[in-house]
Amino acid sequence: MHGAFEAVRITDRVWWVGAIDWKIREFHGYATYRGTTYNAFLIKADKVTLVDTVRAPFFDEMLSRVASVVDPSEVDYLLSNHAEMDHSGGIPRALEVMRPEKVFTSPKGAEALKAHFHQDLPLEEVRSGERRDFGGVWLSFLETRMLHWPDSMFAYLEEEKLLFSQDGFGMHLASSERFADEIPEDILYREAAKYYANILLPFSPLVGRVLKTTKDMGLEIDLIAPDHGPLYRRQPGWIVDHYAHWAEQRFSKKAVVVFDTMWDSTAKMARAVEEGLRAGGAAPVQVMSMGSNHRSDVATEVLDAGALLVGSPTLNNNIFPTMVDVLTYLEGLKPRNLVGGAFGSYGWSGESVKRLEAWLERMKVELPAPGVRTQYVPDAEALSQCHQLGLSVARALVERWSCQEG
Ligand code: FEO
């Protein structure tokens, strides 16, 4: 009798046995409007190896897919490429049901799995550059520390020219299709960029290094199999090239204006700033109210921007809470090569603009012009100052972009 869930064969020896999470809309602070997948893979050679697992509540779905290929008790090895719970959550039950001989993982993976599960695990550590026999097929390993966690690693299956890349090259996208070439490119681009911006951006220098190491290793890659979203079987270079571009964080002429407002005064200022930016040559200009945008969408827009301008009213001597939220989030993501500015309205104390500027400076955003603040409702003079702020930032942006482009 067939179970409800079938594995999907992706090469001669490898099956996708993951789970599709159509429902999830929040992933540790990241809005996942299109759900996600937790990809796990089964390698069937003289030994049977399960590569990563799924988030714990999806274990039975994964087990059903495994059972469509082999009796789960025939799984000899687990390979844990990343210890975060969306990939390791199924390990405790996999140990009970499958009783694998070994769980292969990086040295940092061993530490992380012990600290998550507090139980005896049949761990065997593998390191960068090692090559191991998995029952007549060979896997080699590359530790990719901090992409996404210290434990993360890539595993390369030589016989299939297949790179298991855990979070790397992933995206949060639930779909019936398993391959990127079956999905419209605009959706792929948007979700891949969002994933990079929200998960990998802080580690961009490391992304550049890992891409170089992978290239230097001379690996022939026919298929990239990340732990989230679709697999790349045709033109795997598409996603690699985008990663190389995002990792560089080059100046662009794009500007992002992020604001919130209480009585529409800071919103009016944002509109005048946008006019100034456009007049100064910034393009495109994306204006985002925190009343109607999620922090993770702001991060996605900032990924390929060269300017970040922020506006906040003063509330109780401080920055408006939604702006604190988005700035805390953006600061952690460490976007680089930005110019910017600050603006906002106030009633009597007026601290927000100074605080916004201090925050931007901490984020290493260059401020070519002083911030603009206005009491209560901006008049024509205040709006003109906002326009001028946009103009000054755009001119600085275009100048830096021109220098970069030579
Ligand atoms: Fe998909 Fe860092 O876990």
PDB file of C-alpha atoms in Angstrom, residues 255-363:
ATOM      1  CA  ALA A 255      17.303  54.518  -2.854  1.00  0.00           C
ATOM      2  CA  VAL A 256      14.993  53.172  -0.162  1.00  0.00           C
ATOM      3  CA  VAL A 257      12.993  55.532   2.068  1.00  0.00           C
ATOM      4  CA  VAL A 258      11.594  53.867   5.199  1.00  0.00           C
ATOM      5  CA  PHE A 259       9.318  55.751   7.571  1.00  0.00           C
ATOM      6  CA  ASP A 260       6.411  55.601   9.944  1.00  0.00           C
ATOM      7  CA  THR A 261       4.049  58.377  10.847  1.00  0.00           C
ATOM      8  CA  MET A 262       1.522  59.369  13.532  1.00  0.00           C
ATOM      9  CA  TRP A 263      -0.509  62.228  11.997  1.00  0.00           C
ATOM     10  CA  ASP A 264       0.848  62.040   8.449  1.00  0.00           C
ATOM     11  CA  SER A 265       3.515  64.711   8.942  1.00  0.00           C
ATOM     12  CA  THR A 266       6.497  62.355   8.576  1.00  0.00           C
ATOM     13  CA  ALA A 267       4.671  60.720   5.635  1.00  0.00           C
ATOM     14  CA  LYS A 268       4.481  64.105   3.882  1.00  0.00           C
ATOM     15  CA  MET A 269       8.184  64.593   4.545  1.00  0.00           C
ATOM     16  CA  ALA A 270       8.911  61.145   3.050  1.00  0.00           C
ATOM     17  CA  ARG A 271       7.105  62.125  -0.140  1.00  0.00           C
ATOM     18  CA  ALA A 272       9.176  65.300  -0.452  1.00  0.00           C
ATOM     19  CA  VAL A 273      12.387  63.342   0.206  1.00  0.00           C
ATOM     20  CA  GLU A 274      11.405  60.949  -2.581  1.00  0.00           C
ATOM     21  CA  GLU A 275      10.918  63.850  -5.003  1.00  0.00           C
ATOM     22  CA  GLY A 276      14.379  65.168  -4.143  1.00  0.00           C
ATOM     23  CA  LEU A 277      15.968  61.754  -4.595  1.00  0.00           C
ATOM     24  CA  ARG A 278      14.465  61.342  -8.049  1.00  0.00           C
ATOM     25  CA  ALA A 279      15.416  64.889  -9.035  1.00  0.00           C
ATOM     26  CA  GLY A 280      19.002  64.114  -7.991  1.00  0.00           C
ATOM     27  CA  GLY A 281      19.258  61.003 -10.162  1.00  0.00           C
ATOM     28  CA  ALA A 282      18.449  58.163  -7.740  1.00  0.00           C
ATOM     29  CA  ALA A 283      16.542  55.405  -9.521  1.00  0.00           C
ATOM     30  CA  PRO A 284      14.476  53.571  -8.614  1.00  0.00           C
ATOM     31  CA  VAL A 285      13.252  55.076  -5.347  1.00  0.00           C
ATOM     32  CA  GLN A 286      11.297  52.740  -3.106  1.00  0.00           C
ATOM     33  CA  VAL A 287       9.212  54.375  -0.350  1.00  0.00           C
ATOM     34  CA  MET A 288       8.086  52.026   2.414  1.00  0.00           C
ATOM     35  CA  SER A 289       5.768  52.831   5.298  1.00  0.00           C
ATOM     36  CA  MET A 290       6.285  50.592   8.300  1.00  0.00           C
ATOM     37  CA  GLY A 291       2.528  50.730   8.792  1.00  0.00           C
ATOM     38  CA  SER A 292       2.143  48.556   5.709  1.00  0.00           C
ATOM     39  CA  ASN A 293       5.477  46.788   5.112  1.00  0.00           C
ATOM     40  CA  HIS A 294       7.244  43.963   6.886  1.00  0.00           C
ATOM     41  CA  ARG A 295      10.816  44.415   8.081  1.00  0.00           C
ATOM     42  CA  SER A 296      11.947  41.490   5.921  1.00  0.00           C
ATOM     43  CA  ASP A 297      10.616  43.199   2.781  1.00  0.00           C
ATOM     44  CA  VAL A 298      12.532  46.345   3.702  1.00  0.00           C
ATOM     45  CA  ALA A 299      15.692  44.222   4.011  1.00  0.00           C
ATOM     46  CA  THR A 300      15.019  42.766   0.560  1.00  0.00           C
ATOM     47  CA  GLU A 301      14.757  46.246  -0.962  1.00  0.00           C
ATOM     48  CA  VAL A 302      17.920  47.390   0.808  1.00  0.00           C
ATOM     49  CA  LEU A 303      19.880  44.405  -0.618  1.00  0.00           C
ATOM     50  CA  ASP A 304      20.477  46.115  -3.963  1.00  0.00           C
ATOM     51  CA  ALA A 305      20.156  49.737  -2.831  1.00  0.00           C
ATOM     52  CA  GLY A 306      22.826  52.422  -2.504  1.00  0.00           C
ATOM     53  CA  ALA A 307      20.886  54.765  -0.212  1.00  0.00           C
ATOM     54  CA  LEU A 308      18.791  54.321   2.904  1.00  0.00           C
ATOM     55  CA  LEU A 309      16.770  57.222   4.287  1.00  0.00           C
ATOM     56  CA  VAL A 310      14.748  56.853   7.452  1.00  0.00           C
ATOM     57  CA  GLY A 311      11.945  58.949   8.895  1.00  0.00           C
ATOM     58  CA  SER A 312      10.309  58.822  12.292  1.00  0.00           C
ATOM     59  CA  PRO A 313       8.151  61.031  14.444  1.00  0.00           C
ATOM     60  CA  THR A 314       9.290  61.558  18.012  1.00  0.00           C
ATOM     61  CA  LEU A 315       7.199  59.526  20.444  1.00  0.00           C
ATOM     62  CA  ASN A 316       7.857  59.828  24.182  1.00  0.00           C
ATOM     63  CA  ASN A 317      11.327  61.308  23.538  1.00  0.00           C
ATOM     64  CA  ASN A 318      12.262  58.444  21.291  1.00  0.00           C
ATOM     65  CA  ILE A 319      12.054  56.874  17.836  1.00  0.00           C
ATOM     66  CA  PHE A 320       8.691  55.388  16.821  1.00  0.00           C
ATOM     67  CA  PRO A 321       8.615  51.661  17.819  1.00  0.00           C
ATOM     68  CA  THR A 322       8.170  50.270  14.290  1.00  0.00           C
ATOM     69  CA  MET A 323      11.257  52.198  13.197  1.00  0.00           C
ATOM     70  CA  VAL A 324      13.245  50.819  16.150  1.00  0.00           C
ATOM     71  CA  ASP A 325      12.144  47.366  15.022  1.00  0.00           C
ATOM     72  CA  VAL A 326      13.239  47.750  11.406  1.00  0.00           C
ATOM     73  CA  LEU A 327      16.508  49.495  12.280  1.00  0.00           C
ATOM     74  CA  THR A 328      17.410  46.809  14.829  1.00  0.00           C
ATOM     75  CA  TYR A 329      16.755  44.201  12.169  1.00  0.00           C
ATOM     76  CA  LEU A 330      18.671  46.020   9.416  1.00  0.00           C
ATOM     77  CA  GLU A 331      21.636  46.756  11.681  1.00  0.00           C
ATOM     78  CA  GLY A 332      21.989  43.030  12.367  1.00  0.00           C
ATOM     79  CA  LEU A 333      21.994  42.276   8.641  1.00  0.00           C
ATOM     80  CA  LYS A 334      24.986  44.616   8.144  1.00  0.00           C
ATOM     81  CA  PRO A 335      24.185  46.145   4.738  1.00  0.00           C
ATOM     82  CA  ARG A 336      27.257  47.933   3.367  1.00  0.00           C
ATOM     83  CA  ASN A 337      28.030  50.755   0.931  1.00  0.00           C
ATOM     84  CA  LEU A 338      25.080  52.961   1.756  1.00  0.00           C
ATOM     85  CA  VAL A 339      24.613  56.700   1.926  1.00  0.00           C
ATOM     86  CA  GLY A 340      21.579  58.019   3.730  1.00  0.00           C
ATOM     87  CA  GLY A 341      19.739  60.571   5.769  1.00  0.00           C
ATOM     88  CA  ALA A 342      17.078  61.071   8.429  1.00  0.00           C
ATOM     89  CA  PHE A 343      13.936  63.146   8.864  1.00  0.00           C
ATOM     90  CA  GLY A 344      10.870  63.351  11.069  1.00  0.00           C
ATOM     91  CA  SER A 345       8.296  65.530  12.734  1.00  0.00           C
ATOM     92  CA  TYR A 346       7.916  66.200  16.450  1.00  0.00           C
ATOM     93  CA  GLY A 347       5.670  68.013  18.892  1.00  0.00           C
ATOM     94  CA  TRP A 348       7.885  69.417  21.657  1.00  0.00           C
ATOM     95  CA  SER A 349      11.068  67.435  22.421  1.00  0.00           C
ATOM     96  CA  GLY A 350      12.132  66.215  18.938  1.00  0.00           C
ATOM     97  CA  GLU A 351      14.817  63.592  19.634  1.00  0.00           C
ATOM     98  CA  SER A 352      14.002  61.163  16.826  1.00  0.00           C
ATOM     99  CA  VAL A 353      16.087  62.639  13.990  1.00  0.00           C
ATOM    100  CA  LYS A 354      19.295  62.844  16.041  1.00  0.00           C
ATOM    101  CA  ARG A 355      18.747  59.276  17.212  1.00  0.00           C
ATOM    102  CA  LEU A 356      18.083  58.064  13.681  1.00  0.00           C
ATOM    103  CA  GLU A 357      21.289  59.709  12.478  1.00  0.00           C
ATOM    104  CA  ALA A 358      23.298  58.134  15.308  1.00  0.00           C
ATOM    105  CA  TRP A 359      21.813  54.780  14.377  1.00  0.00           C
ATOM    106  CA  LEU A 360      22.689  55.163  10.704  1.00  0.00           C
ATOM    107  CA  GLU A 361      26.237  56.186  11.609  1.00  0.00           C
ATOM    108  CA  ARG A 362      26.568  53.057  13.733  1.00  0.00           C
ATOM    109  CA  MET A 363      25.527  51.104  10.641  1.00  0.00           C
TER     110      MET A 363
END
